mmCIF file of N, CA and C in Angstrom:
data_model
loop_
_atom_site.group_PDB
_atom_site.id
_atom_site.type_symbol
_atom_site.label_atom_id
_atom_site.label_comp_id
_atom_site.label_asym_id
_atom_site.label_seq_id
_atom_site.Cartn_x
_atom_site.Cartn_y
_atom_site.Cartn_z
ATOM 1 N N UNK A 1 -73.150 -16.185 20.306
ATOM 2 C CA UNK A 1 -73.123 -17.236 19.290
ATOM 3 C C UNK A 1 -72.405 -16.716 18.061
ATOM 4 N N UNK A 2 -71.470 -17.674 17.552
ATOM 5 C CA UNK A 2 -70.711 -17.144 16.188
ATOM 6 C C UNK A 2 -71.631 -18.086 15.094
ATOM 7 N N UNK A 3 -71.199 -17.614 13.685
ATOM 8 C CA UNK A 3 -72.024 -18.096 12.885
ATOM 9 C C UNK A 3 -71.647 -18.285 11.578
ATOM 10 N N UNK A 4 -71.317 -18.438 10.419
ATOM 11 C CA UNK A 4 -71.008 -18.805 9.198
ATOM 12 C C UNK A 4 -71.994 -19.419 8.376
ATOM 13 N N UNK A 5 -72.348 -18.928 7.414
ATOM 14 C CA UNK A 5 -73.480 -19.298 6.294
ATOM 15 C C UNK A 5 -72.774 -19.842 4.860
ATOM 16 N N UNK A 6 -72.047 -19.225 4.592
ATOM 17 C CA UNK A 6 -71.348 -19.485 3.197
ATOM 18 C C UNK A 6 -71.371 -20.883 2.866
ATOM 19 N N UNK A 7 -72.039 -21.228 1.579
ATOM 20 C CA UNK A 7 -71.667 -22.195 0.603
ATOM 21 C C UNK A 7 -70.319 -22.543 0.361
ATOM 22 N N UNK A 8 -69.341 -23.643 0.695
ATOM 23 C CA UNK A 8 -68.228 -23.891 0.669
ATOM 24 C C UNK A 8 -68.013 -24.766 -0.734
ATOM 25 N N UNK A 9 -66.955 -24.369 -1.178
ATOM 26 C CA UNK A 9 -66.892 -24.761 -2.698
ATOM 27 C C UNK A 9 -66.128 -26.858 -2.188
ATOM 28 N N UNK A 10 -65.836 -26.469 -1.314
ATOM 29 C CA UNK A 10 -65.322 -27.864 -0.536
ATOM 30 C C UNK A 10 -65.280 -27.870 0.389
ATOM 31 N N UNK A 11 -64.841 -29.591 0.796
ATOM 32 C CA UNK A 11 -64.428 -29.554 2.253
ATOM 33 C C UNK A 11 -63.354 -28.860 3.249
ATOM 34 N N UNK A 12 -62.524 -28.638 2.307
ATOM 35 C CA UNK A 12 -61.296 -28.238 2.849
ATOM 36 C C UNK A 12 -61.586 -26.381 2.979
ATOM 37 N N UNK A 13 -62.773 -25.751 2.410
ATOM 38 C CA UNK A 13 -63.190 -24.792 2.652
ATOM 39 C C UNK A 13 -63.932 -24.598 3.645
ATOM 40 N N UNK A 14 -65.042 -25.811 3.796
ATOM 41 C CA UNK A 14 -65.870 -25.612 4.906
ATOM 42 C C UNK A 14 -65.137 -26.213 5.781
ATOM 43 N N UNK A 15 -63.825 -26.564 6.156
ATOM 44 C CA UNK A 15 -63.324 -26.842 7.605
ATOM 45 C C UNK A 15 -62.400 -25.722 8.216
ATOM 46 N N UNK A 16 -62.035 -24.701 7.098
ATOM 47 C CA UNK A 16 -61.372 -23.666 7.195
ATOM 48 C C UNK A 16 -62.345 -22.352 7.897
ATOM 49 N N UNK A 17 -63.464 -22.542 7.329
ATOM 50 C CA UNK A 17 -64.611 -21.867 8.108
ATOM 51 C C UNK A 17 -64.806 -22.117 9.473
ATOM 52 N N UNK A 18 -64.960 -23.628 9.720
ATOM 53 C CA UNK A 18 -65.696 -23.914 10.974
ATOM 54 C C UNK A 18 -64.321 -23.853 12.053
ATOM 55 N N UNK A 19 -63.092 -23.519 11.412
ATOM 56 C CA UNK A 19 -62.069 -23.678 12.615
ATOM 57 C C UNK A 19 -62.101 -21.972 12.748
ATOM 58 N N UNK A 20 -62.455 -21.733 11.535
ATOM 59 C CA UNK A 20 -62.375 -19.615 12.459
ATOM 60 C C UNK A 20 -63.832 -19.607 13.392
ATOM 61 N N UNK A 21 -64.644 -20.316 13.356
ATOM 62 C CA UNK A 21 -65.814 -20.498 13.832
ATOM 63 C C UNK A 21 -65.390 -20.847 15.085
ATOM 64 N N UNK A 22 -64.917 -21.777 15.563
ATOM 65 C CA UNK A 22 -64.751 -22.221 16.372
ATOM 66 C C UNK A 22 -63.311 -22.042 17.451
ATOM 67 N N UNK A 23 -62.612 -21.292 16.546
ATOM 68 C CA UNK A 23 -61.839 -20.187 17.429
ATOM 69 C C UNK A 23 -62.211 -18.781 18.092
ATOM 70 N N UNK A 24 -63.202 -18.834 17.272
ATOM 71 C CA UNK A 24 -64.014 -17.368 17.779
ATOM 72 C C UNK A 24 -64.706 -17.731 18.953
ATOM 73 N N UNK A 25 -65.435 -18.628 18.647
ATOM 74 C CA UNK A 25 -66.667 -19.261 19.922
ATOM 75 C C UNK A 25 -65.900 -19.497 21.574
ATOM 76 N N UNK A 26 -64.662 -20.096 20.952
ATOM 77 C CA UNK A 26 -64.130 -21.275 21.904
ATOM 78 C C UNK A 26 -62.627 -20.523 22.606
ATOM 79 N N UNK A 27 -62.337 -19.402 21.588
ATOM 80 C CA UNK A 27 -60.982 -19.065 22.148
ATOM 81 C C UNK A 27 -60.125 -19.871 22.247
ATOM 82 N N UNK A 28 -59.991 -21.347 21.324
ATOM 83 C CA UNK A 28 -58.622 -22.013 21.419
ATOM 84 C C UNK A 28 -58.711 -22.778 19.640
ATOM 85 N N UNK A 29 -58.590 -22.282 18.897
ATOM 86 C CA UNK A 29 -58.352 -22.930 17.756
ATOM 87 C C UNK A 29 -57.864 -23.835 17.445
ATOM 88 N N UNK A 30 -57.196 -24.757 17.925
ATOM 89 C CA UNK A 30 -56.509 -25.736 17.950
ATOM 90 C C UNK A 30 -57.032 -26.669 17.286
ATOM 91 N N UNK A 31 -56.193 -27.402 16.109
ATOM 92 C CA UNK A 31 -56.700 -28.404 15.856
ATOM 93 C C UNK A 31 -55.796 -29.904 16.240
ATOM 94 N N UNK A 32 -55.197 -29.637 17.490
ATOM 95 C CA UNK A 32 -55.032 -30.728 18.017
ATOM 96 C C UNK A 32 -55.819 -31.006 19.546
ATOM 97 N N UNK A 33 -56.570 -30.267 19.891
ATOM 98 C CA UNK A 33 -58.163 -30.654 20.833
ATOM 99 C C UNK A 33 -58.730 -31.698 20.117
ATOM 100 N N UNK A 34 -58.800 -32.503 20.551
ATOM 101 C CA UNK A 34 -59.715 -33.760 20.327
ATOM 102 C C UNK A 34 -61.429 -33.294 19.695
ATOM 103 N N UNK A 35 -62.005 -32.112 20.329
ATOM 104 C CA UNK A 35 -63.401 -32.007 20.534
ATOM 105 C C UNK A 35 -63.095 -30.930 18.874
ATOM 106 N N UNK A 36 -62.259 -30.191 18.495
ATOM 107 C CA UNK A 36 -61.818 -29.264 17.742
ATOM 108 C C UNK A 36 -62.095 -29.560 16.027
ATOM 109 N N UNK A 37 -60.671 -31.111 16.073
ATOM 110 C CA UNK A 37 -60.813 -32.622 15.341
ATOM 111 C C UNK A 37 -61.789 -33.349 15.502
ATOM 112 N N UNK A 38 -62.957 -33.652 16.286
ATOM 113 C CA UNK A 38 -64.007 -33.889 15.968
ATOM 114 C C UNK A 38 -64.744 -33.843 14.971
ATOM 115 N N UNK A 39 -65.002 -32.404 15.265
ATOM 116 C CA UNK A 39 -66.128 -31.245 14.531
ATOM 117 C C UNK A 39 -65.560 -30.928 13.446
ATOM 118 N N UNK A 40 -64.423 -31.239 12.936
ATOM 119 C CA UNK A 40 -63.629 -31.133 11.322
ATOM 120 C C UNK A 40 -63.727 -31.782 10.872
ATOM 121 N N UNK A 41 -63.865 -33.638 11.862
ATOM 122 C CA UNK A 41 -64.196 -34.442 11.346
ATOM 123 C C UNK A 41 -65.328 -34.560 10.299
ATOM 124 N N UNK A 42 -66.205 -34.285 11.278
ATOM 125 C CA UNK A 42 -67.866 -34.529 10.908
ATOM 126 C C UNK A 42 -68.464 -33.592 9.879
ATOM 127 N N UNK A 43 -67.928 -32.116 9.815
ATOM 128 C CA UNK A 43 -67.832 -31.306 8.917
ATOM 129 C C UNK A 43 -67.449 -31.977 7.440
ATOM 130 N N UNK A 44 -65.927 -32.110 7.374
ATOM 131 C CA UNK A 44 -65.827 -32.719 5.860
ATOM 132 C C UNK A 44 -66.474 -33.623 5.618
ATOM 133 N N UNK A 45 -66.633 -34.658 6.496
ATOM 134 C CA UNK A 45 -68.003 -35.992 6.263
ATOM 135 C C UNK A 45 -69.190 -35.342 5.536
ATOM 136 N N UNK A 46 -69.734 -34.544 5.751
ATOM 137 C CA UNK A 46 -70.988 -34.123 5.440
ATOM 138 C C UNK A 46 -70.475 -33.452 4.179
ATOM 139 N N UNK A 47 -70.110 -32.473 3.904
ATOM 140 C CA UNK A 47 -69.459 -31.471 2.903
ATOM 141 C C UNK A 47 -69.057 -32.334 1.874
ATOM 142 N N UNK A 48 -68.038 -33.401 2.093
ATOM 143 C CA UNK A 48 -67.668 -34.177 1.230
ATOM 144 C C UNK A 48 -69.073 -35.470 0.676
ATOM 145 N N UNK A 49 -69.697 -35.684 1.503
ATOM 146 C CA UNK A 49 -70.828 -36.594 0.952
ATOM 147 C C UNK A 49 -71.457 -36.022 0.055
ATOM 148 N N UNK A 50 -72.112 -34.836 0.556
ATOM 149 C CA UNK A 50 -73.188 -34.021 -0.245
ATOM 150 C C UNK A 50 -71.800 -33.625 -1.509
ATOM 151 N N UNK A 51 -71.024 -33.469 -1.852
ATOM 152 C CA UNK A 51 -70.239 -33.236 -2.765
ATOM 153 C C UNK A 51 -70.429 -35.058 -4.120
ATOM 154 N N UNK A 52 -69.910 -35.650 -3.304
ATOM 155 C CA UNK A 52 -69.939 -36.952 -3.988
ATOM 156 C C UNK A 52 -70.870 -37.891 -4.576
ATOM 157 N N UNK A 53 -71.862 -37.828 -3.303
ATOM 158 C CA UNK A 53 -73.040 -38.990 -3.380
ATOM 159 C C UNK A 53 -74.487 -37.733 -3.653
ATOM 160 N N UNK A 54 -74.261 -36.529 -3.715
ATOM 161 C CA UNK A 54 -76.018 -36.131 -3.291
ATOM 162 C C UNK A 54 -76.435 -34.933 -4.451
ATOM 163 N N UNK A 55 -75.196 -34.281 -5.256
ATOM 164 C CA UNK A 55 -75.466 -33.475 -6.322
ATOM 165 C C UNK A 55 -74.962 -32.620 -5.847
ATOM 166 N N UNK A 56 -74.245 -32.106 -4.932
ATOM 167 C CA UNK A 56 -73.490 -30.944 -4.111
ATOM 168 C C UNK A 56 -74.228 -30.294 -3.273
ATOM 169 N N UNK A 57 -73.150 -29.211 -2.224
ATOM 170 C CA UNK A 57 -73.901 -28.485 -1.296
ATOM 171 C C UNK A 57 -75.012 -27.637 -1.777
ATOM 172 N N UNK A 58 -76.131 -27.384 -1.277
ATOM 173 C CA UNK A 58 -77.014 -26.300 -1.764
ATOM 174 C C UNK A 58 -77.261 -25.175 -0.604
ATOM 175 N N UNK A 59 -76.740 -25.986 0.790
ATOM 176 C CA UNK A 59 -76.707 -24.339 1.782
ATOM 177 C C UNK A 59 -75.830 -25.207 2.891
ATOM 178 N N UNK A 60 -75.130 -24.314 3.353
ATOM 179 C CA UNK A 60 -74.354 -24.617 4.624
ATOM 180 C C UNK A 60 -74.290 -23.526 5.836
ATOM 181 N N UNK A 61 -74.531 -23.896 6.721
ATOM 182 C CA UNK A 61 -74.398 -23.608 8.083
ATOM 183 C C UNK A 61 -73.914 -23.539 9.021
ATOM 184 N N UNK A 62 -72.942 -22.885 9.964
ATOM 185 C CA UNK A 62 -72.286 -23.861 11.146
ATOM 186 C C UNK A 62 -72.843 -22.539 12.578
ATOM 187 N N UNK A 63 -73.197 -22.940 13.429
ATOM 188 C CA UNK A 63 -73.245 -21.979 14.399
ATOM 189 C C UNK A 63 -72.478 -22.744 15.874
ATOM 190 N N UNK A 64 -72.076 -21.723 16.889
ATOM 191 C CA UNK A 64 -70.921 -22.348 17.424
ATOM 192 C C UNK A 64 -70.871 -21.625 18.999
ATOM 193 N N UNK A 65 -71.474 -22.021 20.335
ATOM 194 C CA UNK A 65 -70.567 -21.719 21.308
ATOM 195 C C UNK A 65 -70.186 -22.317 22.461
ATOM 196 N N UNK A 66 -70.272 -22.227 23.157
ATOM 197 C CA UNK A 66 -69.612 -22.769 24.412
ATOM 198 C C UNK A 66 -69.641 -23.662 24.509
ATOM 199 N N UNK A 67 -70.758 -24.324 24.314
ATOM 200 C CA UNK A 67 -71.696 -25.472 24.362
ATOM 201 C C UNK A 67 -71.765 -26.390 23.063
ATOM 202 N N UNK A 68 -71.696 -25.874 22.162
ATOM 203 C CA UNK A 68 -71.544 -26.914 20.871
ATOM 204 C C UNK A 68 -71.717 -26.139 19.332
ATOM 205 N N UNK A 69 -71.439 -26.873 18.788
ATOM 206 C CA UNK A 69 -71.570 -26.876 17.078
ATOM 207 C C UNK A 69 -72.762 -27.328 16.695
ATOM 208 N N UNK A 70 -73.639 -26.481 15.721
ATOM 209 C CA UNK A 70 -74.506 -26.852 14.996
ATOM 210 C C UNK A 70 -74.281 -26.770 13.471
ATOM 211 N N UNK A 71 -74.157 -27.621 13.015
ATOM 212 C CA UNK A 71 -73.650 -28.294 11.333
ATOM 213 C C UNK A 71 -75.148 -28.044 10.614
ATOM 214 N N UNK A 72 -75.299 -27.329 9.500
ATOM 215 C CA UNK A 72 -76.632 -27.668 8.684
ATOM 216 C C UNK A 72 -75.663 -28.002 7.144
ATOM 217 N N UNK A 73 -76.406 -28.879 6.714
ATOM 218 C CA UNK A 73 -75.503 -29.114 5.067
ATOM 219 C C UNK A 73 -76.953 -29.767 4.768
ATOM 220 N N UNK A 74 -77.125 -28.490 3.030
ATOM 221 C CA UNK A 74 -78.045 -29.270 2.180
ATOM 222 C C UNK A 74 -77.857 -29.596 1.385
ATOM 223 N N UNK A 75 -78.424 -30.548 0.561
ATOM 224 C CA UNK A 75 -77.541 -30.769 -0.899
ATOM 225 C C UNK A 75 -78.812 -31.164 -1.742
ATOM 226 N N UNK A 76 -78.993 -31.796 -2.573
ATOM 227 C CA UNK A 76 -80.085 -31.567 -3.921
ATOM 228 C C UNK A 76 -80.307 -33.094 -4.138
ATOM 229 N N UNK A 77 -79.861 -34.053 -3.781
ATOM 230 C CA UNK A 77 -80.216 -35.509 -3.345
ATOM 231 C C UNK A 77 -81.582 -35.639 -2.291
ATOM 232 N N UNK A 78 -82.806 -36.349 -3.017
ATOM 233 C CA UNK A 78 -83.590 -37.278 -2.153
ATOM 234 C C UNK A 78 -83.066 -38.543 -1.234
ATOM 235 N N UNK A 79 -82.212 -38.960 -1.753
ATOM 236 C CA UNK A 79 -82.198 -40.352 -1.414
ATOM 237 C C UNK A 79 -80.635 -39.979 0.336
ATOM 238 N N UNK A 80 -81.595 -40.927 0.828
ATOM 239 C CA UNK A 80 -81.431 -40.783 2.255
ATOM 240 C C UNK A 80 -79.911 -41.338 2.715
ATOM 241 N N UNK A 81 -78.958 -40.817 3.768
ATOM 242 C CA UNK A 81 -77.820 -41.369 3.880
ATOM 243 C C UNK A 81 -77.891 -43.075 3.941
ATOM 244 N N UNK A 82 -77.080 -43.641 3.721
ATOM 245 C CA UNK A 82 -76.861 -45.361 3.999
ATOM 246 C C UNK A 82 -75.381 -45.641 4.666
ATOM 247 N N UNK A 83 -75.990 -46.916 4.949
ATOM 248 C CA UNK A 83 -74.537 -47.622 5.789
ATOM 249 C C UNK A 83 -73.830 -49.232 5.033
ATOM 250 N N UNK A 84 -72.978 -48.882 4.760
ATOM 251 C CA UNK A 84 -72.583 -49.546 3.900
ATOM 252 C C UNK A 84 -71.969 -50.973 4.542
ATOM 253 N N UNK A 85 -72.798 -52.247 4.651
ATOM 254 C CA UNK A 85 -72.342 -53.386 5.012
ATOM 255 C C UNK A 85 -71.000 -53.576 5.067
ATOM 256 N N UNK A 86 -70.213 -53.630 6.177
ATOM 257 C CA UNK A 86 -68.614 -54.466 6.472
ATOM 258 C C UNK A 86 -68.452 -55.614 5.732
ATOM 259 N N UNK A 87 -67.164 -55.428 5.035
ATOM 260 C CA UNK A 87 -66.684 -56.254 3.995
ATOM 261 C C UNK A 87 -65.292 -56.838 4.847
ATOM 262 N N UNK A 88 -64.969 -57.942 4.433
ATOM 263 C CA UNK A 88 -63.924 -58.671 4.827
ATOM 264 C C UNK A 88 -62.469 -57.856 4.131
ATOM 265 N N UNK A 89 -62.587 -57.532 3.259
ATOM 266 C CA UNK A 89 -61.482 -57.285 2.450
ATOM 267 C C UNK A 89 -61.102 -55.554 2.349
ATOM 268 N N UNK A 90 -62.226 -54.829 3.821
ATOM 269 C CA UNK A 90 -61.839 -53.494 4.109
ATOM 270 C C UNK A 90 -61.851 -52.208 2.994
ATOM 271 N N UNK A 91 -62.904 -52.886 1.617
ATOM 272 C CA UNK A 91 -63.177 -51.941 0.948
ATOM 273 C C UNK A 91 -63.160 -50.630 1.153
ATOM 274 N N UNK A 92 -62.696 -49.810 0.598
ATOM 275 C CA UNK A 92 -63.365 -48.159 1.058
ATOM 276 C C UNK A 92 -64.444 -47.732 0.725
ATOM 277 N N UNK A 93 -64.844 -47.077 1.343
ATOM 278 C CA UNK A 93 -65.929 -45.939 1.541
ATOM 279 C C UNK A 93 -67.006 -46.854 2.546
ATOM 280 N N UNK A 94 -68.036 -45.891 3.067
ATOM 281 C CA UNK A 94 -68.995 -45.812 3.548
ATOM 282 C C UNK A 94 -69.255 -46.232 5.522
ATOM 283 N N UNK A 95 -68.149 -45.524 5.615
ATOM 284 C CA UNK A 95 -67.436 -45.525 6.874
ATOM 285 C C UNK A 95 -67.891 -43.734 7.514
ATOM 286 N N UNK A 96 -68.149 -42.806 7.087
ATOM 287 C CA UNK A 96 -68.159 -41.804 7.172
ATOM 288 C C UNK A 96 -69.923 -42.231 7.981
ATOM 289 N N UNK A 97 -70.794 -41.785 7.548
ATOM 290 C CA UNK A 97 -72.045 -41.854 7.829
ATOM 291 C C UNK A 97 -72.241 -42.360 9.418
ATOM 292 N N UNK A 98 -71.708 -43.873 9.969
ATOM 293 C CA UNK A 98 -71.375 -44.224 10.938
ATOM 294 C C UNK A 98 -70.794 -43.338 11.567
ATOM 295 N N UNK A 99 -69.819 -42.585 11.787
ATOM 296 C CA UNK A 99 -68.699 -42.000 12.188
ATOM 297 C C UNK A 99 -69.679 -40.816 12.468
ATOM 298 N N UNK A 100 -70.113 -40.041 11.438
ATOM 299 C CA UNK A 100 -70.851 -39.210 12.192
ATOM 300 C C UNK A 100 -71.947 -39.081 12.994
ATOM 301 N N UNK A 101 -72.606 -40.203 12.883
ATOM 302 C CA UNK A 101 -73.595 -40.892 13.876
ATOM 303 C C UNK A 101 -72.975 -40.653 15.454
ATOM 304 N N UNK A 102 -72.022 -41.565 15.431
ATOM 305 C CA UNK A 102 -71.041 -41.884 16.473
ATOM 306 C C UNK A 102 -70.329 -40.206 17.298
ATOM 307 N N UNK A 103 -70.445 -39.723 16.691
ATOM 308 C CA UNK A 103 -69.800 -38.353 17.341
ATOM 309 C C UNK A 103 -70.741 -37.116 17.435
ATOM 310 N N UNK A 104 -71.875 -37.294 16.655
ATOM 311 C CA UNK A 104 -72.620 -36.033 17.121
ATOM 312 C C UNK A 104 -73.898 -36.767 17.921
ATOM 313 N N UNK A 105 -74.014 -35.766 18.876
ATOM 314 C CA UNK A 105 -75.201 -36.329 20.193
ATOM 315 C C UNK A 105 -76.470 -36.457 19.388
ATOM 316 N N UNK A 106 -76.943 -35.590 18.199
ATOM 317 C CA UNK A 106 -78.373 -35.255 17.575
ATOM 318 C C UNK A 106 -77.602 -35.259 16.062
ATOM 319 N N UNK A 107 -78.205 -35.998 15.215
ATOM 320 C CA UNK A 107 -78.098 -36.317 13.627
ATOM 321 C C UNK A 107 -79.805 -36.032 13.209
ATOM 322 N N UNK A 108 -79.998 -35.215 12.536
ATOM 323 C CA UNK A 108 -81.521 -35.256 11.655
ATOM 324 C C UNK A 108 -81.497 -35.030 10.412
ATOM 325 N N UNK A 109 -82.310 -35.996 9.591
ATOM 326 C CA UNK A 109 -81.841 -35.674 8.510
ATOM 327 C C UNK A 109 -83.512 -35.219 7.905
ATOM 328 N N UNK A 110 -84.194 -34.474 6.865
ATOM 329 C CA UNK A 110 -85.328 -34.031 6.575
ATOM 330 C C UNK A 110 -85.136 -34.189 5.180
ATOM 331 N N UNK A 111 -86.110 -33.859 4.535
ATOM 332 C CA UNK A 111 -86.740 -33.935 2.982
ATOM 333 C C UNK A 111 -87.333 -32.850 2.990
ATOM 334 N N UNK A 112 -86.600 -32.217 1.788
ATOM 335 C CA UNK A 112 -86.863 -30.295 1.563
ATOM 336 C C UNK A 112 -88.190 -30.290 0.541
ATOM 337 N N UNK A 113 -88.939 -29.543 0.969
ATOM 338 C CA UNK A 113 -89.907 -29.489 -0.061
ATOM 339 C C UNK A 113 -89.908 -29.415 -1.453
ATOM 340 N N UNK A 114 -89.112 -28.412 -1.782
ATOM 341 C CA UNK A 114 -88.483 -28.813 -3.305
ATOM 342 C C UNK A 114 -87.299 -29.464 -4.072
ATOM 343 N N UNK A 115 -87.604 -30.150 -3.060
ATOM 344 C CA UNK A 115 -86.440 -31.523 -3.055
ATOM 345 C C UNK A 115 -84.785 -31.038 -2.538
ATOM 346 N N UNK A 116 -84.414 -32.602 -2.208
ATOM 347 C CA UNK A 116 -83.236 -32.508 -1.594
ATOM 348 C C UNK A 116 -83.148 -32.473 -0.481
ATOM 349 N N UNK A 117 -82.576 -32.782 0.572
ATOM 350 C CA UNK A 117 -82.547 -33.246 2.008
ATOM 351 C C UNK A 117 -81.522 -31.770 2.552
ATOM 352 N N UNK A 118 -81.836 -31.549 4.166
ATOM 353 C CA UNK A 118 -80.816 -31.023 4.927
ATOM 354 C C UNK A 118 -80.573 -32.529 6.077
ATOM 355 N N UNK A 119 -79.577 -31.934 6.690
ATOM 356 C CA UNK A 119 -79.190 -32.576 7.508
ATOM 357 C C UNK A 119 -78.533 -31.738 8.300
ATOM 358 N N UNK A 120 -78.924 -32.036 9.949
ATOM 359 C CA UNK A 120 -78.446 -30.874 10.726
ATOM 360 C C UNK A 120 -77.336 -32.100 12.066
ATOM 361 N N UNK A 121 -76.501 -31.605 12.233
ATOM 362 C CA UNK A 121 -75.799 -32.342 13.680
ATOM 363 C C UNK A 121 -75.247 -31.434 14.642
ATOM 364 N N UNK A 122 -75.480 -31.991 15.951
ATOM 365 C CA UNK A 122 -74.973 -31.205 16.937
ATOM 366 C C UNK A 122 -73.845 -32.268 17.555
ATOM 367 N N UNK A 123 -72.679 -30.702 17.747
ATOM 368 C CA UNK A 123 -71.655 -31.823 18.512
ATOM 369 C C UNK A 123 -71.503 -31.030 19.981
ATOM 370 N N UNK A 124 -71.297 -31.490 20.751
ATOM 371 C CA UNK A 124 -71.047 -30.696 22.463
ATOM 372 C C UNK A 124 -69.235 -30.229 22.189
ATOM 373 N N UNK A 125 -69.230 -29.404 22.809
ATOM 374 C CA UNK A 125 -67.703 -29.036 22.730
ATOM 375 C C UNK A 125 -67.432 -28.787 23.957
#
């Protein structure tokens, strides 16, 4: 199992992580694998939420092998992910949350004792 702990100052940090992560695990770095782009997907989703909507990251996680990705992202927000009603006129945002629903097999999200939520996802690779 490979592993990465570091607090990523962004997304574009924590996807830079999870692709050495996942070149290590997987022996094909590629980020034109579909399953590769996935898991970068769902990565900045999370990284970037807890950045925007939750008070920022407070611990990050990724562990990684054969078999799949495990994502932990905490951030300092109580208030629980949402899904943002479809608008006719294709507003942005709140398209992400869905999306990662949709691509990882297991989404959990918890309430940290001294506040602030983790959220853990597994993706199969």
């Amino acid at each position: 199992m490979w592993r990465t702990g570091l607090v990523p100052v962004d997304a574009a940090e924590a996807r830079r992580r999870v692709t050495d992560l996942l070149g290590a695990a997987l022996e094909r770095p590629s980020t034109q694998d579909p399953v590769v782009a996935d898991a970068l997907l769902v990565t900045s989703e999370l990284v970037t939420n807890a950045l925007r909507h939750a008070g920022g990251v407070t611990a990050f996680e990724a562990m990684a092998d054969r078999v799949g990705l495990r994502l932990v992202v905490e951030d300092a927000s109580d208030a629980l992910p949402t899904t943002k009603a479809p608008t006719a006129d294709f507003t942005p945002g709140g398209y992400g949350w869905p999306m990662i629903c949709r691509l990882a097999t297991s989404v959990t999200v918890s309430l940290l004792p001294a506040g602030g939520k983790r959220i853990q996802v597994f993706l199969p690779l």
